[in-house]
CSV table of C-alpha atoms in Angstrom, one decimal:
chain,number,residue,atom,x,y,z
A,22,MET,CA,57.2,-51.7,-0.1
A,23,ASP,CA,59.4,-50.3,2.7
A,24,VAL,CA,62.8,-50.5,1.1
A,25,GLU,CA,64.6,-49.8,4.3
A,26,LYS,CA,62.9,-52.8,6.1
A,27,VAL,CA,63.3,-55.2,3.2
A,28,PHE,CA,66.2,-54.6,1.0
A,29,HIS,CA,69.6,-56.3,1.8
A,30,MET,CA,72.2,-58.3,0.0
A,31,THR,CA,71.8,-62.1,0.5
A,32,GLY,CA,73.6,-62.8,3.9
A,33,GLY,CA,75.8,-65.7,5.0
A,34,VAL,CA,78.5,-67.3,3.0
A,35,GLY,CA,76.4,-69.8,0.9
A,36,LYS,CA,76.4,-70.3,-2.8
A,37,THR,CA,73.9,-67.6,-3.5
A,38,SER,CA,75.3,-65.1,-0.8
A,39,TYR,CA,76.7,-61.7,-1.6
A,40,ALA,CA,79.9,-62.7,0.0
A,41,GLN,CA,80.3,-65.3,-2.6
A,42,ASN,CA,79.0,-63.2,-5.5
A,43,SER,CA,80.6,-59.7,-5.1
A,44,SER,CA,83.9,-60.2,-7.0
A,45,LEU,CA,82.6,-57.6,-9.5
A,46,GLN,CA,82.3,-55.0,-6.8
A,47,LYS,CA,85.8,-56.0,-5.5
A,48,LYS,CA,87.4,-55.7,-8.9
A,49,ALA,CA,85.8,-52.2,-9.3
A,50,SER,CA,87.1,-51.2,-6.0
A,51,ASP,CA,90.6,-52.6,-6.8
A,52,MET,CA,90.5,-50.6,-10.2
A,53,VAL,CA,90.1,-47.3,-8.5
A,54,LYS,CA,92.1,-48.3,-5.4
A,55,HIS,CA,94.8,-45.8,-6.4
A,56,ILE,CA,92.3,-42.9,-6.4
A,57,THR,CA,90.9,-44.0,-3.0
A,58,MET,CA,94.4,-44.1,-1.5
A,59,GLU,CA,95.6,-40.8,-3.2
A,60,THR,CA,92.5,-39.2,-1.7
A,61,ILE,CA,93.0,-40.5,1.9
A,62,GLN,CA,96.7,-39.6,1.6
A,63,GLU,CA,96.0,-36.1,0.5
A,64,LEU,CA,93.5,-35.8,3.4
A,65,TYR,CA,95.9,-36.9,6.0
A,66,TYR,CA,98.6,-34.5,4.7
A,67,ALA,CA,96.2,-31.6,5.0
A,68,GLU,CA,94.6,-32.5,8.4
A,69,THR,CA,97.0,-34.9,10.3
A,70,PRO,CA,94.2,-35.5,12.9
A,71,LYS,CA,94.9,-37.4,16.2
A,72,SER,CA,91.7,-39.4,15.6
A,73,LEU,CA,90.7,-40.3,12.0
A,74,GLY,CA,87.1,-40.7,11.5
A,75,ILE,CA,86.1,-43.0,8.5
A,76,ALA,CA,82.8,-44.3,7.3
A,77,ASP,CA,81.9,-47.0,4.8
A,78,LEU,CA,78.4,-46.4,3.5
A,79,GLY,CA,76.6,-49.5,2.1
A,80,CYS,CA,79.3,-51.9,3.5
A,81,SER,CA,77.3,-54.9,3.0
A,82,SER,CA,78.3,-58.3,4.6
A,83,GLY,CA,81.0,-59.7,2.3
A,84,PRO,CA,84.9,-59.6,2.6
A,85,ASN,CA,85.1,-56.3,0.7
A,86,SER,CA,84.4,-53.9,3.6
A,87,LEU,CA,87.3,-54.8,5.9
A,88,SER,CA,89.8,-55.1,3.0
A,89,LEU,CA,89.2,-51.4,2.4
A,90,ILE,CA,89.9,-50.5,6.1
A,91,LYS,CA,93.1,-52.4,5.9
A,92,ASP,CA,94.3,-50.5,2.9
A,93,ILE,CA,93.4,-47.2,4.4
A,94,VAL,CA,95.3,-48.1,7.6
A,95,GLU,CA,98.4,-49.1,5.7
A,96,VAL,CA,98.4,-45.7,3.6
A,97,VAL,CA,98.0,-43.7,6.8
A,98,GLU,CA,100.8,-45.5,8.5
A,99,GLY,CA,103.2,-45.0,5.5
A,100,THR,CA,102.2,-41.2,5.4
A,101,SER,CA,102.7,-40.8,9.1
A,102,HIS,CA,106.2,-42.2,8.9
A,103,LYS,CA,107.1,-39.9,6.1
A,104,ILE,CA,106.0,-36.8,7.9
A,105,PHE,CA,107.3,-37.9,11.3
A,106,HIS,CA,103.8,-37.7,12.9
A,107,PRO,CA,102.3,-40.0,15.5
A,108,LEU,CA,99.9,-42.5,14.0
A,109,PRO,CA,96.2,-41.5,14.6
A,110,GLU,CA,93.6,-43.8,16.1
A,111,PHE,CA,91.0,-45.0,13.5
A,112,ARG,CA,87.2,-44.7,14.3
A,113,VAL,CA,85.7,-46.8,11.6
A,114,PHE,CA,81.8,-46.9,11.1
A,115,LEU,CA,80.3,-49.5,9.0
A,116,ASN,CA,76.9,-48.5,7.6
A,117,ASP,CA,74.1,-50.4,5.8
A,118,LEU,CA,70.4,-50.9,6.2
A,119,PRO,CA,69.2,-52.5,9.3
A,120,THR,CA,68.5,-55.9,7.5
A,121,ASN,CA,72.2,-56.3,6.4
A,122,ASP,CA,74.0,-59.3,7.7
A,123,PHE,CA,76.2,-57.2,10.2
A,124,ASN,CA,76.8,-60.5,12.3
A,125,SER,CA,79.1,-61.9,9.4
A,126,VAL,CA,81.1,-58.7,9.4
A,127,PHE,CA,81.5,-58.7,13.2
A,128,LYS,CA,82.4,-62.4,13.3
A,129,SER,CA,85.5,-61.7,11.0
A,130,LEU,CA,86.7,-58.8,13.2
A,131,PRO,CA,88.8,-61.0,15.5
A,132,ASP,CA,90.7,-62.4,12.5
A,133,PHE,CA,91.1,-58.9,11.1
A,134,TYR,CA,92.6,-57.4,14.3
A,135,ARG,CA,94.8,-60.5,14.8
A,136,ASP,CA,96.1,-60.3,11.2
A,137,LEU,CA,97.0,-56.6,11.7
A,138,LYS,CA,98.8,-57.3,14.8
A,139,LYS,CA,100.6,-60.2,13.4
A,140,GLU,CA,102.0,-58.1,10.5
A,141,ARG,CA,103.2,-55.6,13.0
A,142,ASN,CA,104.8,-57.9,15.5
A,143,GLU,CA,101.9,-57.6,17.9
A,144,GLY,CA,101.9,-53.8,17.7
A,145,GLY,CA,99.9,-51.6,15.4
A,146,PRO,CA,97.3,-48.8,15.4
A,147,ALA,CA,94.3,-48.4,17.5
A,148,ILE,CA,91.2,-49.3,15.5
A,149,PHE,CA,87.6,-49.0,16.8
A,150,ILE,CA,85.1,-50.3,14.5
A,151,ALA,CA,81.4,-50.0,14.9
A,152,GLY,CA,78.1,-50.9,13.0
A,153,TYR,CA,75.8,-47.9,12.1
A,154,PRO,CA,72.5,-49.5,10.7
A,155,GLY,CA,70.3,-47.0,8.8
A,156,SER,CA,69.6,-45.3,5.5
A,157,PHE,CA,72.3,-42.9,4.3
A,158,TYR,CA,69.6,-40.7,2.9
A,159,GLY,CA,69.5,-38.6,6.1
A,160,ARG,CA,71.7,-38.1,9.0
A,161,LEU,CA,73.7,-40.9,10.6
A,162,PHE,CA,76.5,-39.4,12.4
A,163,PRO,CA,77.2,-36.4,14.8
A,164,ASN,CA,78.3,-33.1,13.3
A,165,ASN,CA,81.9,-32.9,12.0
A,166,CYS,CA,83.1,-36.4,13.3
A,167,LEU,CA,84.2,-37.7,9.9
A,168,HIS,CA,87.2,-37.1,7.8
A,169,PHE,CA,86.8,-39.7,5.0
A,170,ILE,CA,83.6,-41.3,3.6
A,171,TYR,CA,83.7,-44.2,1.2
A,172,SER,CA,80.7,-45.7,-0.7
A,173,SER,CA,81.0,-48.5,-3.3
A,174,TYR,CA,78.1,-49.7,-5.4
A,175,SER,CA,75.5,-48.2,-3.1
A,176,LEU,CA,74.4,-44.8,-4.3
A,177,HIS,CA,72.6,-46.0,-7.5
A,178,TRP,CA,70.1,-47.5,-5.0
A,179,LEU,CA,67.4,-45.0,-4.3
A,180,SER,CA,65.6,-44.5,-1.0
A,181,LYS,CA,62.4,-45.9,-2.6
A,182,VAL,CA,60.7,-46.8,-5.8
A,183,PRO,CA,59.6,-43.5,-7.3
A,184,PRO,CA,55.9,-42.9,-6.1
A,185,ALA,CA,55.2,-41.3,-9.6
A,186,LEU,CA,55.4,-44.9,-11.2
A,187,TYR,CA,51.9,-45.4,-9.8
A,188,ASP,CA,48.7,-43.6,-10.7
A,189,GLU,CA,46.0,-42.3,-8.3
A,190,HIS,CA,44.6,-45.8,-8.1
A,191,GLY,CA,47.9,-47.3,-7.2
A,192,LYS,CA,48.3,-49.1,-10.6
A,193,SER,CA,51.6,-49.1,-12.5
A,194,ILE,CA,52.2,-46.8,-15.3
A,195,ASN,CA,55.3,-49.0,-16.4
A,196,LYS,CA,53.6,-52.5,-16.8
A,197,GLY,CA,55.8,-55.4,-17.4
A,198,ASN,CA,59.0,-53.4,-16.9
A,199,VAL,CA,60.9,-53.5,-13.7
A,200,TYR,CA,62.9,-50.3,-14.7
A,201,ILE,CA,63.1,-47.8,-17.6
A,202,SER,CA,62.6,-49.6,-20.9
A,203,VAL,CA,62.0,-48.8,-24.6
A,204,SER,CA,58.4,-49.4,-24.0
A,205,SER,CA,58.2,-47.1,-20.9
A,206,PRO,CA,56.3,-43.8,-21.2
A,207,PRO,CA,58.6,-40.6,-20.8
A,208,ILE,CA,57.2,-40.0,-17.4
A,209,VAL,CA,58.9,-43.1,-16.1
A,210,SER,CA,62.4,-41.7,-16.8
A,211,GLN,CA,61.4,-38.4,-15.2
A,212,ALA,CA,60.1,-40.2,-12.1
A,213,TYR,CA,63.5,-41.9,-11.6
A,214,TRP,CA,65.4,-38.8,-12.4
A,215,ASN,CA,63.4,-36.8,-9.8
A,216,GLN,CA,63.9,-39.5,-7.2
A,217,PHE,CA,67.7,-39.4,-7.8
A,218,GLN,CA,67.6,-35.7,-7.5
A,219,GLU,CA,65.9,-35.8,-4.3
A,220,ASP,CA,68.0,-38.6,-2.8
A,221,PHE,CA,71.4,-37.5,-3.9
A,222,SER,CA,70.8,-33.9,-2.8
A,223,LEU,CA,69.8,-35.3,0.7
A,224,PHE,CA,72.8,-37.5,0.8
A,225,LEU,CA,75.2,-34.7,0.0
A,226,LYS,CA,73.5,-32.4,2.6
A,227,SER,CA,73.7,-35.0,5.3
A,228,ARG,CA,77.3,-35.9,4.7
A,229,SER,CA,78.4,-32.2,4.6
A,230,GLU,CA,77.2,-31.9,8.2
A,231,GLU,CA,79.0,-35.0,9.3
A,232,LEU,CA,82.3,-34.3,7.6
A,233,VAL,CA,84.8,-31.8,8.9
A,234,THR,CA,85.8,-28.9,6.5
A,235,GLY,CA,88.1,-30.3,3.9
A,236,GLY,CA,86.8,-33.8,4.5
A,237,ARG,CA,86.8,-36.1,1.4
A,238,MET,CA,84.3,-38.6,-0.1
A,239,VAL,CA,85.0,-41.4,-2.7
A,240,LEU,CA,81.8,-42.6,-4.3
A,241,ILE,CA,81.8,-45.6,-6.7
A,242,VAL,CA,78.4,-45.7,-8.5
A,243,LEU,CA,77.0,-47.5,-11.5
A,244,GLY,CA,76.0,-45.1,-14.3
A,245,ARG,CA,75.4,-44.6,-17.9
A,246,ILE,CA,77.3,-42.9,-20.7
A,247,GLY,CA,74.8,-40.7,-22.4
A,248,GLN,CA,71.5,-38.8,-21.7
A,249,ASP,CA,69.5,-41.8,-23.0
A,250,HIS,CA,68.3,-43.9,-20.0
A,251,VAL,CA,67.9,-47.0,-22.2
A,252,ASP,CA,71.3,-48.6,-23.4
A,253,ARG,CA,73.1,-51.8,-23.5
A,254,GLY,CA,74.6,-51.0,-20.1
A,255,ASN,CA,73.3,-51.2,-16.7
A,256,SER,CA,69.6,-50.6,-17.7
A,257,PHE,CA,69.8,-53.6,-20.0
A,258,PHE,CA,70.3,-56.0,-17.0
A,259,TRP,CA,67.0,-54.9,-15.7
A,260,GLU,CA,65.4,-55.5,-19.1
A,261,ILE,CA,66.6,-59.1,-18.9
A,262,LEU,CA,65.2,-59.4,-15.4
A,263,SER,CA,61.8,-58.2,-16.8
A,264,ARG,CA,62.0,-60.8,-19.6
A,265,SER,CA,63.0,-63.5,-17.0
A,266,LEU,CA,59.9,-62.7,-14.8
A,267,ALA,CA,57.7,-62.7,-17.9
A,268,ILE,CA,58.8,-66.3,-18.4
A,269,SER,CA,57.8,-67.1,-14.8
A,270,VAL,CA,54.4,-65.5,-15.6
A,271,SER,CA,54.0,-67.5,-18.7
A,272,GLN,CA,54.8,-70.6,-16.7
A,273,GLY,CA,52.0,-69.9,-14.1
A,274,GLU,CA,54.6,-69.3,-11.2
A,275,ILE,CA,53.7,-65.7,-10.7
A,276,GLU,CA,50.9,-63.5,-11.6
A,277,GLN,CA,51.1,-60.8,-14.2
A,278,GLU,CA,49.6,-58.3,-11.9
A,279,LYS,CA,52.4,-58.8,-9.5
A,280,LEU,CA,55.0,-58.4,-12.3
A,281,ASP,CA,53.3,-55.2,-13.4
A,282,CYS,CA,53.7,-53.5,-10.1
A,283,TYR,CA,57.2,-54.7,-9.5
A,284,HIS,CA,59.9,-52.0,-9.9
A,285,VAL,CA,63.4,-51.6,-8.8
A,286,HIS,CA,64.6,-48.7,-6.7
A,287,PHE,CA,67.6,-48.1,-8.9
A,288,TYR,CA,69.0,-45.3,-11.0
A,289,ALA,CA,72.1,-45.2,-13.3
A,290,PRO,CA,73.0,-41.5,-13.3
A,291,SER,CA,75.0,-39.8,-16.2
A,292,LYS,CA,78.1,-37.8,-15.7
A,293,ASN,CA,75.9,-34.7,-16.1
A,294,ASP,CA,73.4,-35.9,-13.6
A,295,ILE,CA,76.1,-36.1,-11.0
A,296,GLU,CA,77.9,-32.9,-11.8
A,297,ASP,CA,74.6,-30.9,-11.9
A,298,GLU,CA,73.5,-32.2,-8.5
A,299,VAL,CA,76.8,-31.6,-6.8
A,300,ARG,CA,76.8,-28.0,-8.2
A,301,ARG,CA,73.2,-27.4,-7.1
A,302,GLU,CA,73.5,-28.7,-3.7
A,303,GLY,CA,76.7,-26.6,-3.1
A,304,SER,CA,78.4,-28.2,-0.1
A,305,PHE,CA,81.2,-30.0,-2.0
A,306,GLU,CA,83.9,-29.4,-4.6
A,307,LEU,CA,84.1,-32.0,-7.4
A,308,ASP,CA,87.8,-33.0,-7.4
A,309,ARG,CA,87.5,-35.8,-9.7
A,310,LEU,CA,84.9,-37.8,-11.9
A,311,GLU,CA,86.1,-40.6,-14.0
A,312,MET,CA,84.3,-43.4,-16.0
A,313,PHE,CA,85.5,-47.0,-16.3
A,314,GLU,CA,84.4,-50.4,-17.6
A,315,ILE,CA,85.0,-53.7,-15.8
A,316,GLU,CA,86.3,-56.6,-18.0
A,317,ARG,CA,84.4,-59.7,-18.1
A,318,GLU,CA,85.6,-62.3,-15.7
A,319,VAL,CA,84.1,-65.7,-14.9
A,320,LYS,CA,85.0,-68.7,-12.6
A,321,GLY,CA,86.2,-71.9,-14.2
A,322,GLY,CA,83.5,-73.6,-16.2
A,323,GLU,CA,80.9,-71.0,-15.6
A,324,SER,CA,79.3,-68.8,-18.3
A,325,TYR,CA,79.2,-65.1,-18.1
A,326,GLY,CA,75.5,-65.2,-17.9
A,327,THR,CA,75.6,-67.4,-15.0
A,328,ALA,CA,78.0,-65.3,-13.1
A,329,VAL,CA,75.9,-62.2,-13.8
A,330,ALA,CA,72.7,-64.1,-12.8
A,331,MET,CA,74.3,-65.0,-9.4
A,332,THR,CA,75.3,-61.5,-8.8
A,333,VAL,CA,71.9,-60.1,-9.5
A,334,ARG,CA,70.3,-62.8,-7.4
A,335,ALA,CA,72.4,-62.0,-4.5
A,336,ILE,CA,71.3,-58.3,-4.7
A,337,GLN,CA,67.6,-58.7,-5.6
A,338,GLU,CA,66.7,-62.0,-3.7
A,339,SER,CA,65.2,-60.1,-0.6
A,340,MET,CA,63.1,-57.8,-2.8
A,341,LEU,CA,61.8,-60.6,-5.2
A,342,CYS,CA,60.8,-62.9,-2.3
A,343,ASN,CA,59.1,-60.1,-0.3
A,344,HIS,CA,57.1,-59.0,-3.4
A,345,PHE,CA,56.3,-62.3,-5.0
A,346,GLY,CA,56.2,-64.5,-2.0
A,347,ASP,CA,57.2,-68.1,-1.5
A,348,GLY,CA,55.7,-69.2,-4.8
A,349,ILE,CA,58.6,-67.8,-6.9
A,350,ASP,CA,61.2,-70.3,-8.0
A,351,LEU,CA,64.4,-68.3,-7.8
A,352,ASP,CA,66.6,-71.1,-9.1
A,353,THR,CA,64.6,-71.3,-12.3
A,354,LEU,CA,64.3,-67.6,-12.6
A,355,PHE,CA,67.9,-67.1,-12.7
A,356,LYS,CA,68.8,-70.0,-14.8
A,357,ASN,CA,66.5,-68.3,-17.4
A,358,TYR,CA,68.4,-64.9,-16.5
A,359,GLY,CA,71.8,-66.3,-17.1
A,360,LYS,CA,70.7,-68.0,-20.5
A,361,ILE,CA,69.3,-64.7,-21.7
A,362,VAL,CA,72.4,-62.9,-20.8
A,363,ASP,CA,74.6,-65.3,-22.8
A,364,GLU,CA,72.2,-65.1,-25.7
A,365,GLU,CA,72.4,-61.4,-25.8
A,366,MET,CA,76.1,-61.4,-25.4
A,367,ALA,CA,76.5,-63.6,-28.6
A,368,LYS,CA,74.5,-60.9,-30.4
A,369,GLN,CA,76.1,-57.8,-29.1
A,370,GLU,CA,78.5,-56.9,-26.2
A,371,MET,CA,76.9,-55.2,-23.1
A,372,LYS,CA,78.9,-52.5,-21.5
A,373,PRO,CA,77.9,-51.5,-17.9
A,374,ILE,CA,80.0,-48.5,-16.9
A,375,THR,CA,80.9,-47.3,-13.5
A,376,PHE,CA,81.8,-43.7,-12.2
A,377,VAL,CA,84.3,-42.9,-9.4
A,378,VAL,CA,83.6,-39.5,-7.8
A,379,VAL,CA,85.9,-37.7,-5.5
A,380,LEU,CA,84.4,-34.9,-3.4
A,381,LYS,CA,85.8,-32.3,-1.0
A,382,LYS,CA,83.7,-30.5,1.6
A,383,LEU,CA,84.0,-26.7,1.2
C-alpha cells in the first residue's frame, strides 16, 4: 500500500469527518500553546526578519490549522510593538499528503482574512498562505526559507508500514495484530523502531536544510512512557482496533487473511527514542521535551468510547477502505470499537501520552 497516495484524514465537515472529530488534537495544541508562542516570540526577538517563513506540517483539513496561524500573527504583532520594529510579512505554508482535503482549508481563507482585518479596523499584516502537498519525509521547501516549523499529531505517522513485518513470501509475521501487541514476536517492535529511526532522521535532515540558522521547530507527537512498546496508552487503542476487526472477521464481513496483513504505519516513540535520534542526526539542539496527558472529555450524552471511536475512524477510514474494500461495515466496526473502549475503561484507566518537542537549528 502506497501510504502517500492513500492516507488522509476524512475530509469535509460531515459527522465522521476529521473537522468534526479533532477536538482532542485541538485540546493538546491549546495545552502547549504557551510553549509554541514562547518559542515563536524568542525566535522573532532573535531574528526580526522582514519576511517570516512558517510551515505547518500535517495541517490536515479541520479548523485547527488556521487557528494556529492567527495565534502566531498576534504574538508577532505584540512583540513587534514592544521592540518598535516594523511588522513582518507572513509566508505561511500548509503541508499535508496530496490526498488531504486542502479545498476545505482554502474555502475558509476568505473568512480568515476578513476576521483579521475586522479585528484591526481593516488594516493588519500581509499574510500569504499556500498549500504544499507532499510527504515531509524528504525535502519540501527551498534552502533557508523558513524560520518556524510546527507539526501537531503528525510525526507518529511513519512514511510506510515497516517492510520487515512481512517475510520473503509477503506473508505477515504479526498476524491478527495491526500494531505491536503482547503476542507480537520481538522482531515486530524492532521493525517499527527501525522505521521510526529512518523516518525521523530524514525529517530532521530535510528540515535543517529548509530552516535558517537559529530557526525553531515545535513538534507535538503521541508517545509512550517507558521502553516497553505495549502499554495501556497509545498502543492499546490499536489493540482495540485489532479486536474490533476480529469481530468483523467472525461475522463474515472481512477475511482473516485480509486482517492478518493489515498493519498501521504508526510508532509511539519514547522520550529516549526522540532524544537519541536528535542527538545522532546532529542538526538541532533540543531546547525542550515535555510529556503531558489529555483529560478525558466527551460531548453531551456521548460515551468516552464513542468519542474515541469517532476520532480513530476519522483518521483510519481511508486506509481501512483501501485495504478491506467496500465490504467493510465501518459503522458496525466502530460501534464495536467504542463499546470495547468503554468496557476497558471500566476495568482500568487508559493513559495515552503526548510529547511536545522544541528544537533549534544549529
